[in-house]
PDB file of C-alpha atoms and ligand atoms in Angstrom:
ATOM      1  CA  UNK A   1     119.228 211.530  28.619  1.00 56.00           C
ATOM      2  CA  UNK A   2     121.890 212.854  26.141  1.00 76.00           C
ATOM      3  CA  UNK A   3     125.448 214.011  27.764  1.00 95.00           C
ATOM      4  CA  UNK A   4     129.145 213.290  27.423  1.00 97.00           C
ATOM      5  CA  UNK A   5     128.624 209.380  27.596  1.00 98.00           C
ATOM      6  CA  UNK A   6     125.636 209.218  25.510  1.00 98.00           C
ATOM      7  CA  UNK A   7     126.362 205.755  23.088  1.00 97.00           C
ATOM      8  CA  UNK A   8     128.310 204.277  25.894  1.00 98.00           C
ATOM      9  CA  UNK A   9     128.139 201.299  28.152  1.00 98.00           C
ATOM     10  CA  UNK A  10     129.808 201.353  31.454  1.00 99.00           C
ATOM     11  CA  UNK A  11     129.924 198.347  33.847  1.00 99.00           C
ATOM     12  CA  UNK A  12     130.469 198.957  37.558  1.00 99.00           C
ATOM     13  CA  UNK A  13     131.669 196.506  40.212  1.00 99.00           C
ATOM     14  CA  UNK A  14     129.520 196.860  43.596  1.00 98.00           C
ATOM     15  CA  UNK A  15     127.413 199.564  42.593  1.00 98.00           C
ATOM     16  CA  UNK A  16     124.098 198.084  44.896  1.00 98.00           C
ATOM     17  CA  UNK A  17     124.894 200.973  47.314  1.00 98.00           C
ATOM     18  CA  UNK A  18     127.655 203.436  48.198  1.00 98.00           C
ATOM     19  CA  UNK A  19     129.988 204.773  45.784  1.00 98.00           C
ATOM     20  CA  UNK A  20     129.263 202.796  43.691  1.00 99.00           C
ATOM     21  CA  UNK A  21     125.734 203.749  43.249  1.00 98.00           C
ATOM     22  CA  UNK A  22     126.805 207.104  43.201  1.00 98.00           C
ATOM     23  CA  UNK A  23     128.905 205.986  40.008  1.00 99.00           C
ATOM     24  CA  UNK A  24     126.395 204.097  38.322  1.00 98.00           C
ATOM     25  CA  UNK A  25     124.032 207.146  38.865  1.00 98.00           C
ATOM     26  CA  UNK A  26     126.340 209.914  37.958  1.00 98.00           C
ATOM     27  CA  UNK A  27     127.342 208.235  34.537  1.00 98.00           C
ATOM     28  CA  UNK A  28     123.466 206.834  33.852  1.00 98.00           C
ATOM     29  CA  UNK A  29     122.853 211.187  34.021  1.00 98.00           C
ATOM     30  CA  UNK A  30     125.866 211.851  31.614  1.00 98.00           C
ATOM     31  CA  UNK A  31     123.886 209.525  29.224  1.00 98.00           C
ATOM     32  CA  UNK A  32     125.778 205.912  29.690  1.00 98.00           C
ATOM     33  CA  UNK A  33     124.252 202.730  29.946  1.00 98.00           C
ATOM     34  CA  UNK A  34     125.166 200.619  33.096  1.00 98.00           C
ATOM     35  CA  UNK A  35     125.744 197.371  34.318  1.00 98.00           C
ATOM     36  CA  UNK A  36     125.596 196.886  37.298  1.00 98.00           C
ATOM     37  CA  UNK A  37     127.648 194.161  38.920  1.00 98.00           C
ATOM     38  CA  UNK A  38     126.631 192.980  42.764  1.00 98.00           C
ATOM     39  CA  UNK A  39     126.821 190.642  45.245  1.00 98.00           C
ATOM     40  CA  UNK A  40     123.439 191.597  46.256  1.00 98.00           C
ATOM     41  CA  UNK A  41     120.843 190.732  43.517  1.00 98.00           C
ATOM     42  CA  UNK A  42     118.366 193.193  45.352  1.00 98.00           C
ATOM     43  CA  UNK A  43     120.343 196.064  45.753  1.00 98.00           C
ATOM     44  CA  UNK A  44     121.498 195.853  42.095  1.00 98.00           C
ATOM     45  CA  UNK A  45     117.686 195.571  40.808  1.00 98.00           C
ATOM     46  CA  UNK A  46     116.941 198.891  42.781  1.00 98.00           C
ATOM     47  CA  UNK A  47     119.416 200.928  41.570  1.00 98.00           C
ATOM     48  CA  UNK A  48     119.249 199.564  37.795  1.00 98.00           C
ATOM     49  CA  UNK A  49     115.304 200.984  38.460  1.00 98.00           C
ATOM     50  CA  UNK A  50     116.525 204.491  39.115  1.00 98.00           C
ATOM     51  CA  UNK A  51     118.953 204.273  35.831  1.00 98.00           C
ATOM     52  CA  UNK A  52     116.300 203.290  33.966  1.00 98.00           C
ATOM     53  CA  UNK A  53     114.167 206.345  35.311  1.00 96.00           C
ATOM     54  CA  UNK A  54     117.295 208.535  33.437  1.00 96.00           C
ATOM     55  CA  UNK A  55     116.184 206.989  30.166  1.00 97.00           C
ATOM     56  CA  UNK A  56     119.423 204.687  29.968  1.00 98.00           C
ATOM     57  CA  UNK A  57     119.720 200.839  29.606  1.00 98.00           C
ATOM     58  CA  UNK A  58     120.425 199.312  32.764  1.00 98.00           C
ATOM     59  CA  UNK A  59     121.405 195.324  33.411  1.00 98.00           C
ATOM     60  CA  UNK A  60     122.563 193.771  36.375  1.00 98.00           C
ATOM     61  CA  UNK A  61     124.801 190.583  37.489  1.00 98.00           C
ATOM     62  CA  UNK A  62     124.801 188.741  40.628  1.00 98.00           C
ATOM     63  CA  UNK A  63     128.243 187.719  41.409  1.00 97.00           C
ATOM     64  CA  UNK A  64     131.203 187.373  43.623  1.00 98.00           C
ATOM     65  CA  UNK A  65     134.136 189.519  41.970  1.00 98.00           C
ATOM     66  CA  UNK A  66     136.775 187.316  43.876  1.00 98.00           C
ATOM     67  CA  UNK A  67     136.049 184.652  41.803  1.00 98.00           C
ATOM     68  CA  UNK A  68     137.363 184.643  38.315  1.00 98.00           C
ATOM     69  CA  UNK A  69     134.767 182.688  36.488  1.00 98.00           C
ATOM     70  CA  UNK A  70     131.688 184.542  37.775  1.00 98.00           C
ATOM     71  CA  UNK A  71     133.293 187.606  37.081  1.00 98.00           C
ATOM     72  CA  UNK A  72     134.164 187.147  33.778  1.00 98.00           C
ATOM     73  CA  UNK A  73     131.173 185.648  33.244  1.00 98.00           C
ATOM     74  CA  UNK A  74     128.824 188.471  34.570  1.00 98.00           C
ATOM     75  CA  UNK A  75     130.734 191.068  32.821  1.00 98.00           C
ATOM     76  CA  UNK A  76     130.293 188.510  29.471  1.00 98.00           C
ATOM     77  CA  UNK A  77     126.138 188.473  29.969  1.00 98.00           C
ATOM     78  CA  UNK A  78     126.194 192.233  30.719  1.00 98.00           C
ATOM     79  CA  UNK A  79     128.217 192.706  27.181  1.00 98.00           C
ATOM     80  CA  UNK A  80     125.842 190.569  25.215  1.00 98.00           C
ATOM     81  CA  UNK A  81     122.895 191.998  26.854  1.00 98.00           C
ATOM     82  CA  UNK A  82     123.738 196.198  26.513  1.00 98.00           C
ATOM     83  CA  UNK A  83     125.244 195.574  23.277  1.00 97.00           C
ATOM     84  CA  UNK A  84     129.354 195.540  24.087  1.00 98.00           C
ATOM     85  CA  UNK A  85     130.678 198.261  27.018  1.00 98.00           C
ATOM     86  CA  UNK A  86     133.433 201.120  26.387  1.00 98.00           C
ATOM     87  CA  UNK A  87     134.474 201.555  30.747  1.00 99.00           C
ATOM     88  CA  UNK A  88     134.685 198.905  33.123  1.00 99.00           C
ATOM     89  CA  UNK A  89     134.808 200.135  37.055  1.00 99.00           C
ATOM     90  CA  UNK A  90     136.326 197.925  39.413  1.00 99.00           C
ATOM     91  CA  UNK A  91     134.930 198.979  42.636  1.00 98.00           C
ATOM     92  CA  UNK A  92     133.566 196.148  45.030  1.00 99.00           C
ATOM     93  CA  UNK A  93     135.797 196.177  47.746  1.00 98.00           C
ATOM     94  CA  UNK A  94     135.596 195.385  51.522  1.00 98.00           C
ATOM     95  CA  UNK A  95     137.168 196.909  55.018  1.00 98.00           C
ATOM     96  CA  UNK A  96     139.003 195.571  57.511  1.00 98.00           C
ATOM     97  CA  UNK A  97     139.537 197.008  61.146  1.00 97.00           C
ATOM     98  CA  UNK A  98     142.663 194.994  62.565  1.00 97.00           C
ATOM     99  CA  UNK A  99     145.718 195.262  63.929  1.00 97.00           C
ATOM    100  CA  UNK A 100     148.471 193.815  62.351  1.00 98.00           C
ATOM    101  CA  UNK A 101     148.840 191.147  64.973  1.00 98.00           C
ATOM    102  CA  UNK A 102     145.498 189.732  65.218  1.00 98.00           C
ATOM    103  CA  UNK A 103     145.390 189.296  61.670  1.00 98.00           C
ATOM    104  CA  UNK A 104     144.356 185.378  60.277  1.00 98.00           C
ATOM    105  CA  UNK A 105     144.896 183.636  57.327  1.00 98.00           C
ATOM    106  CA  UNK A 106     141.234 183.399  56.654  1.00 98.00           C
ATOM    107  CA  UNK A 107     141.470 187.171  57.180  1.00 98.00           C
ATOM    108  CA  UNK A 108     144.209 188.132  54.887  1.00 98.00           C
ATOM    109  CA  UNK A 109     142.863 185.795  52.410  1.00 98.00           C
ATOM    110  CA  UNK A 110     139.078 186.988  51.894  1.00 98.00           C
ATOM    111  CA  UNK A 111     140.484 190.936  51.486  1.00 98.00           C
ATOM    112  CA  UNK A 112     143.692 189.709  49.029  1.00 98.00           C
ATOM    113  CA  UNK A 113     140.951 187.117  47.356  1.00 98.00           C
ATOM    114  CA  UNK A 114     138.365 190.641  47.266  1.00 98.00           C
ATOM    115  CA  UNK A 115     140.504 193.418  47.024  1.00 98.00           C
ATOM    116  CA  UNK A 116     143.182 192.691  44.741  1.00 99.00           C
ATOM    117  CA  UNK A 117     141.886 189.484  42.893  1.00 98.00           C
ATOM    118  CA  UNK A 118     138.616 191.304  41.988  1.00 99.00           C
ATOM    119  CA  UNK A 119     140.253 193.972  40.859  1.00 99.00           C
ATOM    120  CA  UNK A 120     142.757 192.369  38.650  1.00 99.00           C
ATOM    121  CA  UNK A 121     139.872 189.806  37.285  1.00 99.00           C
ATOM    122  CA  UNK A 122     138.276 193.015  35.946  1.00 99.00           C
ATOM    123  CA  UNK A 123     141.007 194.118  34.495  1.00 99.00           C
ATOM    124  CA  UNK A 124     141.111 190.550  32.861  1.00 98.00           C
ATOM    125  CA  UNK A 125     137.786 190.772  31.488  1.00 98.00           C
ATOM    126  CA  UNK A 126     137.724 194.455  30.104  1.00 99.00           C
ATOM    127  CA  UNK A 127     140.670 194.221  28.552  1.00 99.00           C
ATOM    128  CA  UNK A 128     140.269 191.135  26.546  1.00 98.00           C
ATOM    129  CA  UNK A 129     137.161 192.356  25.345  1.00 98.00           C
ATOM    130  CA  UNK A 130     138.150 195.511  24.440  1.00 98.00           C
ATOM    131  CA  UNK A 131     141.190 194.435  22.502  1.00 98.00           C
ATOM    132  CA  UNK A 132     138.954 191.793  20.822  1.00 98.00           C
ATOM    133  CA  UNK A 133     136.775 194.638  20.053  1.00 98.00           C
ATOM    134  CA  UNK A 134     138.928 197.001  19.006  1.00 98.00           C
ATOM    135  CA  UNK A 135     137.779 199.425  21.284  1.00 98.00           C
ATOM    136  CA  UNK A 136     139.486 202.447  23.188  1.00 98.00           C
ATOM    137  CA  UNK A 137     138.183 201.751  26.705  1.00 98.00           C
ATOM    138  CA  UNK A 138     138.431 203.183  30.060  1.00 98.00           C
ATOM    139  CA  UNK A 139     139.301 200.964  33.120  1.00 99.00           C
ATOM    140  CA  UNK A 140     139.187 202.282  36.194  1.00 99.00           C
ATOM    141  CA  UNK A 141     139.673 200.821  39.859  1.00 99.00           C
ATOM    142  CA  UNK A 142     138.833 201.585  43.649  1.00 99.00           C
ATOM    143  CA  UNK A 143     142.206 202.985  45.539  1.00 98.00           C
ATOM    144  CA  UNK A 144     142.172 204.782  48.549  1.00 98.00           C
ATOM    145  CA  UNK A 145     144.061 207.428  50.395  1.00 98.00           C
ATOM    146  CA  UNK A 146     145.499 203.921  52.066  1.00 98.00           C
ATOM    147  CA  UNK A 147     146.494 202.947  49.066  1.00 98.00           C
ATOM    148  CA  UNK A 148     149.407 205.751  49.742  1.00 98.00           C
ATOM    149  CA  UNK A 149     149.682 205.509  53.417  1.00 98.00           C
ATOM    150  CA  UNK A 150     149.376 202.472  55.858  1.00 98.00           C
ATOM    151  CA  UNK A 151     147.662 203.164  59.220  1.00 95.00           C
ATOM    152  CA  UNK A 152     147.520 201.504  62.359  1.00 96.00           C
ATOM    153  CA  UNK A 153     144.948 198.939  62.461  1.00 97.00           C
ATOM    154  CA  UNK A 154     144.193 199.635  58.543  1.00 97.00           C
ATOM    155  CA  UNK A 155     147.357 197.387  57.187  1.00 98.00           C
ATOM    156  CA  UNK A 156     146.011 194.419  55.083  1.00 98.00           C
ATOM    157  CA  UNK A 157     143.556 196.910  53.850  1.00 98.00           C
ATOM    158  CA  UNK A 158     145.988 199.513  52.963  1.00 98.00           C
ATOM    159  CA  UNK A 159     148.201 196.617  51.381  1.00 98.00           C
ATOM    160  CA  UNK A 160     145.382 195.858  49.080  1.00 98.00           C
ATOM    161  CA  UNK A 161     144.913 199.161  47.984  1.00 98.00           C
ATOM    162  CA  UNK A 162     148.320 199.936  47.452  1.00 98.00           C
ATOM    163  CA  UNK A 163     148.304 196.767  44.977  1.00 99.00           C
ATOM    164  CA  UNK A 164     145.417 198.290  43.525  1.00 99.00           C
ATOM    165  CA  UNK A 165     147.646 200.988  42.655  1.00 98.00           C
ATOM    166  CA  UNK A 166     150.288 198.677  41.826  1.00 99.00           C
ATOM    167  CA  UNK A 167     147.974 196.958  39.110  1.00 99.00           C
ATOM    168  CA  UNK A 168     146.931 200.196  37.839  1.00 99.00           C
ATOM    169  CA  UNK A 169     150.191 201.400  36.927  1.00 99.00           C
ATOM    170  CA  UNK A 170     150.979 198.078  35.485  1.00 99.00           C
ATOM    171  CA  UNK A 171     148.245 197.750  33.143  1.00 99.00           C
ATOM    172  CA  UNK A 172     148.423 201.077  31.780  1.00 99.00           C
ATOM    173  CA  UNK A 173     151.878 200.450  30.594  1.00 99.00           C
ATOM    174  CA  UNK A 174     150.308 197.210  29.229  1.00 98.00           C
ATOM    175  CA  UNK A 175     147.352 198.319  27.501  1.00 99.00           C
ATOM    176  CA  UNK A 176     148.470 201.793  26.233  1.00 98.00           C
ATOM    177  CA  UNK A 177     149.489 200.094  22.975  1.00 98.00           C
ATOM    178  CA  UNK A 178     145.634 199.349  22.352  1.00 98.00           C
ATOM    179  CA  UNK A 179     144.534 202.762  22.971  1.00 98.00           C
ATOM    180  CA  UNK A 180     142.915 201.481  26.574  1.00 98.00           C
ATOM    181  CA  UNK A 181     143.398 203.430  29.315  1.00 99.00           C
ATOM    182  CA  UNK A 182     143.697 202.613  32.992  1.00 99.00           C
ATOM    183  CA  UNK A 183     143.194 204.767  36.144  1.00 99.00           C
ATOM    184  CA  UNK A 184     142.301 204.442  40.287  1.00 99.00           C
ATOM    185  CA  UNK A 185     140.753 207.136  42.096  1.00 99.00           C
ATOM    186  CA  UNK A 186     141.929 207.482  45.758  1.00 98.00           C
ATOM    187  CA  UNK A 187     138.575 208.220  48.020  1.00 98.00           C
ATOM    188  CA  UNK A 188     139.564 209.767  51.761  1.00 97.00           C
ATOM    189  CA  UNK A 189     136.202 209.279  54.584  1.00 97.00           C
ATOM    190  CA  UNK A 190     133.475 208.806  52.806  1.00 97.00           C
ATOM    191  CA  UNK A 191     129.949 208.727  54.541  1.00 96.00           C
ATOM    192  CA  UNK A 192     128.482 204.990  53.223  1.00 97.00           C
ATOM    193  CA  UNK A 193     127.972 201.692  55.238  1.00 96.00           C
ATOM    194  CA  UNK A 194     131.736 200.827  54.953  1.00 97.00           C
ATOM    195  CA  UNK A 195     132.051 203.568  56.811  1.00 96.00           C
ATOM    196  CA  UNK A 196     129.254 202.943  59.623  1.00 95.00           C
ATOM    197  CA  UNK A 197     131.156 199.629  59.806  1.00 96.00           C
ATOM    198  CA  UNK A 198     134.561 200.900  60.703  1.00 96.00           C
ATOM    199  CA  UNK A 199     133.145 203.539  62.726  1.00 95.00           C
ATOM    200  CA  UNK A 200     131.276 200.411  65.191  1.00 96.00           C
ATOM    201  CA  UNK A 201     134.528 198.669  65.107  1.00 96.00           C
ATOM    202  CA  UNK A 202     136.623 201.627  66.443  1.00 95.00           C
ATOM    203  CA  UNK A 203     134.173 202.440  68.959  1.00 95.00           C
ATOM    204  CA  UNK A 204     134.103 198.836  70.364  1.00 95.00           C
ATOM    205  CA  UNK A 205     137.502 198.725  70.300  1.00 92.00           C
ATOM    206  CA  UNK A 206     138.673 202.075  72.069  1.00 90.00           C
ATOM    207  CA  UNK A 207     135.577 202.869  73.828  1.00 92.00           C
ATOM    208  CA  UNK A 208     134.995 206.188  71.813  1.00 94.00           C
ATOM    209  CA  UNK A 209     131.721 207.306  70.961  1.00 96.00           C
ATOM    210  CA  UNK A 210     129.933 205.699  67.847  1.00 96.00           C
ATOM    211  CA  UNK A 211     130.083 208.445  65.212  1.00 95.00           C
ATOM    212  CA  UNK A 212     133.279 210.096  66.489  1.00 95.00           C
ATOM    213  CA  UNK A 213     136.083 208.330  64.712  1.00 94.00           C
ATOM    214  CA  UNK A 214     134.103 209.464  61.319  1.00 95.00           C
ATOM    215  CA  UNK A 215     133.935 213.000  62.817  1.00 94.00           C
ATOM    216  CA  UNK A 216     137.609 213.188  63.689  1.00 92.00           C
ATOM    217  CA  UNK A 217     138.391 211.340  60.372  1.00 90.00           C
ATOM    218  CA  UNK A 218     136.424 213.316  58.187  1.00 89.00           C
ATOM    219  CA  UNK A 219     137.393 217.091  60.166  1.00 90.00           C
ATOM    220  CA  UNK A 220     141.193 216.261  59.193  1.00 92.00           C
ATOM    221  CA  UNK A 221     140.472 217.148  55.794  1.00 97.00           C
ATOM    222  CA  UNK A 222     141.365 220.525  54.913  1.00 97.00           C
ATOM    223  CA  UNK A 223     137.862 221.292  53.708  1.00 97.00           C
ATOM    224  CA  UNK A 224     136.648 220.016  56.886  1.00 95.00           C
ATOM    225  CA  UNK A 225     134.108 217.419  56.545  1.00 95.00           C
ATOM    226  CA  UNK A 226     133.418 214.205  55.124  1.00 95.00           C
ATOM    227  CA  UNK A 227     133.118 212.951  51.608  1.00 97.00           C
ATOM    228  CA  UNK A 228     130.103 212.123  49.925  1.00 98.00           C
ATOM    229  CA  UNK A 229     129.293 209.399  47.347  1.00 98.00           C
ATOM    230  CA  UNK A 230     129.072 211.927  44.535  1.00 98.00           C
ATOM    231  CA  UNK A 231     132.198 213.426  45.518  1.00 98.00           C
ATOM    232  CA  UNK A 232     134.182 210.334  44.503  1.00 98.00           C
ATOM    233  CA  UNK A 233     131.793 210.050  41.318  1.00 99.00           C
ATOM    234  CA  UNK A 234     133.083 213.563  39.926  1.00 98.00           C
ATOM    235  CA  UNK A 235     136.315 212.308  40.057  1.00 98.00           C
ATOM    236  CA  UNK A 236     135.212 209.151  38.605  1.00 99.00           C
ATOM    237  CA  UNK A 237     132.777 210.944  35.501  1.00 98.00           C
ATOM    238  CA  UNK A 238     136.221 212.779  34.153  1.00 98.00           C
ATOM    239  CA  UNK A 239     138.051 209.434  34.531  1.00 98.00           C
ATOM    240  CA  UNK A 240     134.945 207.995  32.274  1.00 98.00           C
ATOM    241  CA  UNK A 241     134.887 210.922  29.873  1.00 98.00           C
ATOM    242  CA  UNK A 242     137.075 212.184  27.088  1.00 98.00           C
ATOM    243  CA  UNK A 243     138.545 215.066  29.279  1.00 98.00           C
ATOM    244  CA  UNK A 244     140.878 212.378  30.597  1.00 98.00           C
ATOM    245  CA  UNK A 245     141.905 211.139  27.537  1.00 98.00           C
ATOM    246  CA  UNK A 246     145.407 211.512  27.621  1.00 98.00           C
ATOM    247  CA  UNK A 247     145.620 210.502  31.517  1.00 98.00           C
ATOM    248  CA  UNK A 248     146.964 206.818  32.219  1.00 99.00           C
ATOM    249  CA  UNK A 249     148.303 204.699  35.215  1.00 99.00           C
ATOM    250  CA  UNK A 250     147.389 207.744  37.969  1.00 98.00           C
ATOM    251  CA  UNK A 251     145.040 207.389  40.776  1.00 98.00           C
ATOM    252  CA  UNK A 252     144.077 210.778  42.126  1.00 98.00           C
ATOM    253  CA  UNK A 253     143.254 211.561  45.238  1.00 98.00           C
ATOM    254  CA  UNK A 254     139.572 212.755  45.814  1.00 98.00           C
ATOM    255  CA  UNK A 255     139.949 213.297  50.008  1.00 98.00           C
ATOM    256  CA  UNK A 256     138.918 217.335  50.440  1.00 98.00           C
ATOM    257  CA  UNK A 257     142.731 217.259  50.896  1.00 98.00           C
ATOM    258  CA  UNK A 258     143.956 214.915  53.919  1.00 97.00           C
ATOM    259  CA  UNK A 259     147.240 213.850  51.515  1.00 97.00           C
ATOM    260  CA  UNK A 260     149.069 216.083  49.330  1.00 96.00           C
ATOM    261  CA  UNK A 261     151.321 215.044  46.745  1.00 84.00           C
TER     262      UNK A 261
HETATM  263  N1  LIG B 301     133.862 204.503  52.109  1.00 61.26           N
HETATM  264  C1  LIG B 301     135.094 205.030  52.093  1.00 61.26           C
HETATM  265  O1  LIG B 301     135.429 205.910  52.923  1.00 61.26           O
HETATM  266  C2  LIG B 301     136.105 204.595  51.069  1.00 61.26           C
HETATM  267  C3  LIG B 301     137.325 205.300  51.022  1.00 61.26           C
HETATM  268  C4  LIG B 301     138.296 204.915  50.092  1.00 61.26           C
HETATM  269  C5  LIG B 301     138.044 203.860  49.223  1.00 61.26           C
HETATM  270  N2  LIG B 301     136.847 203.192  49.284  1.00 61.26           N
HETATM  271  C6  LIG B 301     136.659 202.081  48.349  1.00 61.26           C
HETATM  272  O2  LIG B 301     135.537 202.349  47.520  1.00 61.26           O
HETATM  273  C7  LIG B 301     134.893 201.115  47.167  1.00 61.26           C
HETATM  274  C8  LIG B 301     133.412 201.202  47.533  1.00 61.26           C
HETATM  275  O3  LIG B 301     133.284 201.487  48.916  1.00 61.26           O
HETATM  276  P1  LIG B 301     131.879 201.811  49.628  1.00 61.26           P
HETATM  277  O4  LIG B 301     132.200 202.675  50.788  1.00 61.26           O
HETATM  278  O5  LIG B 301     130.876 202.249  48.633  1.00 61.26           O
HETATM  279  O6  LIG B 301     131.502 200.339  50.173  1.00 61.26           O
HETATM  280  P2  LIG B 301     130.101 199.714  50.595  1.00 61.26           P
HETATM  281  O7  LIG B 301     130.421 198.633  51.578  1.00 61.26           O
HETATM  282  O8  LIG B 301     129.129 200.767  51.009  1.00 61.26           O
HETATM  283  O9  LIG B 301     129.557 199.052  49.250  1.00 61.26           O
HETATM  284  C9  LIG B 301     130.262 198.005  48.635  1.00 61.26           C
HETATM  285  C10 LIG B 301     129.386 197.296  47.599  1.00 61.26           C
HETATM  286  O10 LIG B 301     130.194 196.245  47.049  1.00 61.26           O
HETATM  287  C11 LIG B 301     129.486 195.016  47.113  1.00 61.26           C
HETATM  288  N3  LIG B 301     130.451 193.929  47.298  1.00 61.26           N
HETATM  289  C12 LIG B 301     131.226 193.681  48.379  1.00 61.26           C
HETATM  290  N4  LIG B 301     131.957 192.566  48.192  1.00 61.26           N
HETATM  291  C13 LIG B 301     131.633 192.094  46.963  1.00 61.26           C
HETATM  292  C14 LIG B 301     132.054 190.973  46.212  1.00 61.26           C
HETATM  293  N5  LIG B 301     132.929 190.087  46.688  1.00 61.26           N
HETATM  294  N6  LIG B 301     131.527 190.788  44.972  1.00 61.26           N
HETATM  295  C15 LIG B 301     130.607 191.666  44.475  1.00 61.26           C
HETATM  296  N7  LIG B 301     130.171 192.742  45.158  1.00 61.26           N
HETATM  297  C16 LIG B 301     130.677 192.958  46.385  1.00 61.26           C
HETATM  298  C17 LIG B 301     128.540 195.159  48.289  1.00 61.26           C
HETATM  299  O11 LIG B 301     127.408 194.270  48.177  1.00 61.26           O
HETATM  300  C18 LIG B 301     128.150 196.646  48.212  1.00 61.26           C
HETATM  301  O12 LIG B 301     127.034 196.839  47.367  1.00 61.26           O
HETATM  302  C19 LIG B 301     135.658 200.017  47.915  1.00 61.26           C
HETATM  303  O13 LIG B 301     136.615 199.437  47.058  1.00 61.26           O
HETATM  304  C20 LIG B 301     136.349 200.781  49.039  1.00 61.26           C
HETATM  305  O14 LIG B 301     137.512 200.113  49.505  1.00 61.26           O
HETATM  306  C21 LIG B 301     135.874 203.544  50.187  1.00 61.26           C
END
């Protein structure tokens, strides 16, 4: 498949399902080759099958982005194996559902050690590469709408994603010298299993229906109803493509307009 991306090499953290799947797909159909980096070996293998149906090279990489090594390691095997890579998304990410005082250390440490370490490993790892290479890349990482406002019961989570933005900003100012360029994209409710999962939570939790905290979440958008997966990869294909070119540090919000700034 020939489009905007054709000759490039994208890698793409938890892209076994969700978003970003809906990444990995969008930017396999504007003609990049992917690499898909997972947690879950099976999920990866299925959705580097359907890239490979768009006539793209497709790899994948078991590992857990909150550790350093593996991640730098998987994002090494995918570079050797797809011949170097021009955009590295940092996506993996987890939820949680708690209020601020039940929160544990194990708790705050598994979302900092996710969230934000994950994040700033693959930062790490495409940037050395691509100043080693020479080569004008594209980072781009998972923010949020709560990565702009902290909710009740969404704190620690919003805290990460504000750092997300946080790192964003920071290594655009650090990496503009090299040409590299480094953006977030700010999702609002978007209909995946992270989704499902907060939706159970709130429901046990308040007695509401299950389904009904999406539905009220999703109808407070202006456009009035929920996001899907290919929303956010839009967003995510300009981010990718030359279009953006002279865009750094900003993470837009993609949330059928729930926050306006
Ligand atoms: N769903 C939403 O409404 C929403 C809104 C704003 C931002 N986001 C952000 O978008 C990103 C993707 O969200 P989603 O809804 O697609 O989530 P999801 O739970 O549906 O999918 C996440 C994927 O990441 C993988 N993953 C999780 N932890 C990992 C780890 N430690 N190492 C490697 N892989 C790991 C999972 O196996 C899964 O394939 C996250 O960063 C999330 O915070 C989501």
């Amino acid at each position: 498949m020939s489009g905007v991306l054709t000759g490039k090499v994208a890698i793409i953290t938890g892209a076994g399902q969700g978003i970003g799947e809906a990444i990995a797909l969008r930017l396999a159909q504007d003609g990049a080759s992917i690499g898909i980096i997972d947690l879950d070996t099976s999920k990866a293998e299925s959705v580097a099958d359907k890239i490979r149906a768009f006539g793209v090279g497709a790899r994948t990489a078991t590992c857990d982005v909150s550790d350093r090594d593996q991640l730098h390691a998987a994002v090494a095997e995918i570079e050797t194996a797809l011949g170097g890579f021009d955009i590295m998304i940092n996506n993996a990410g987890i939820a949680q559902v708690l209020p601020l005082l039940e929160v544990r250390s194990d708790d705050l440490e598994r979302i900092t050690r996710i969230n934000i370490g994950g994040v700033l490993w693959g930062i790490q790892a495409a940037a050395a590469s691509f100043i080693e290479r020479g080569i004008r890349g594209k980072i781009i990482n998972a923010c949020s709408i709560a990565a702009f406002l902290g909710q009740p019961v969404f704190g620690v989570y919003s805290s990460t994603k504000f750092a997300v933005r946080a790192l964003t900003q920071a290594a655009a100012q650090e990496y503009a010298q090299y040409g590299i360029t480094v953006n977030g994209y700010s999702p609002g409710t978007v209909g995946t299993d992270m989704w499902d999962e907060i939706d159970r939570i709130l429901a046990d939790r308040s007695g509401v229906a299950v389904g009904e905290s999406f539905r009220n979440q999703a109808h407070a958008a202006a456009l009035g109803r929920p996001s899907t997966p290919d929303d956010v990869a839009g967003l995510v294909a300009f981010l990718a493509g030359p279009d953006s070119d002279y865009m750094t540090g900003q993470s837009p919000l993609v949330d059928g307009g729930m926050l306006f700034n």
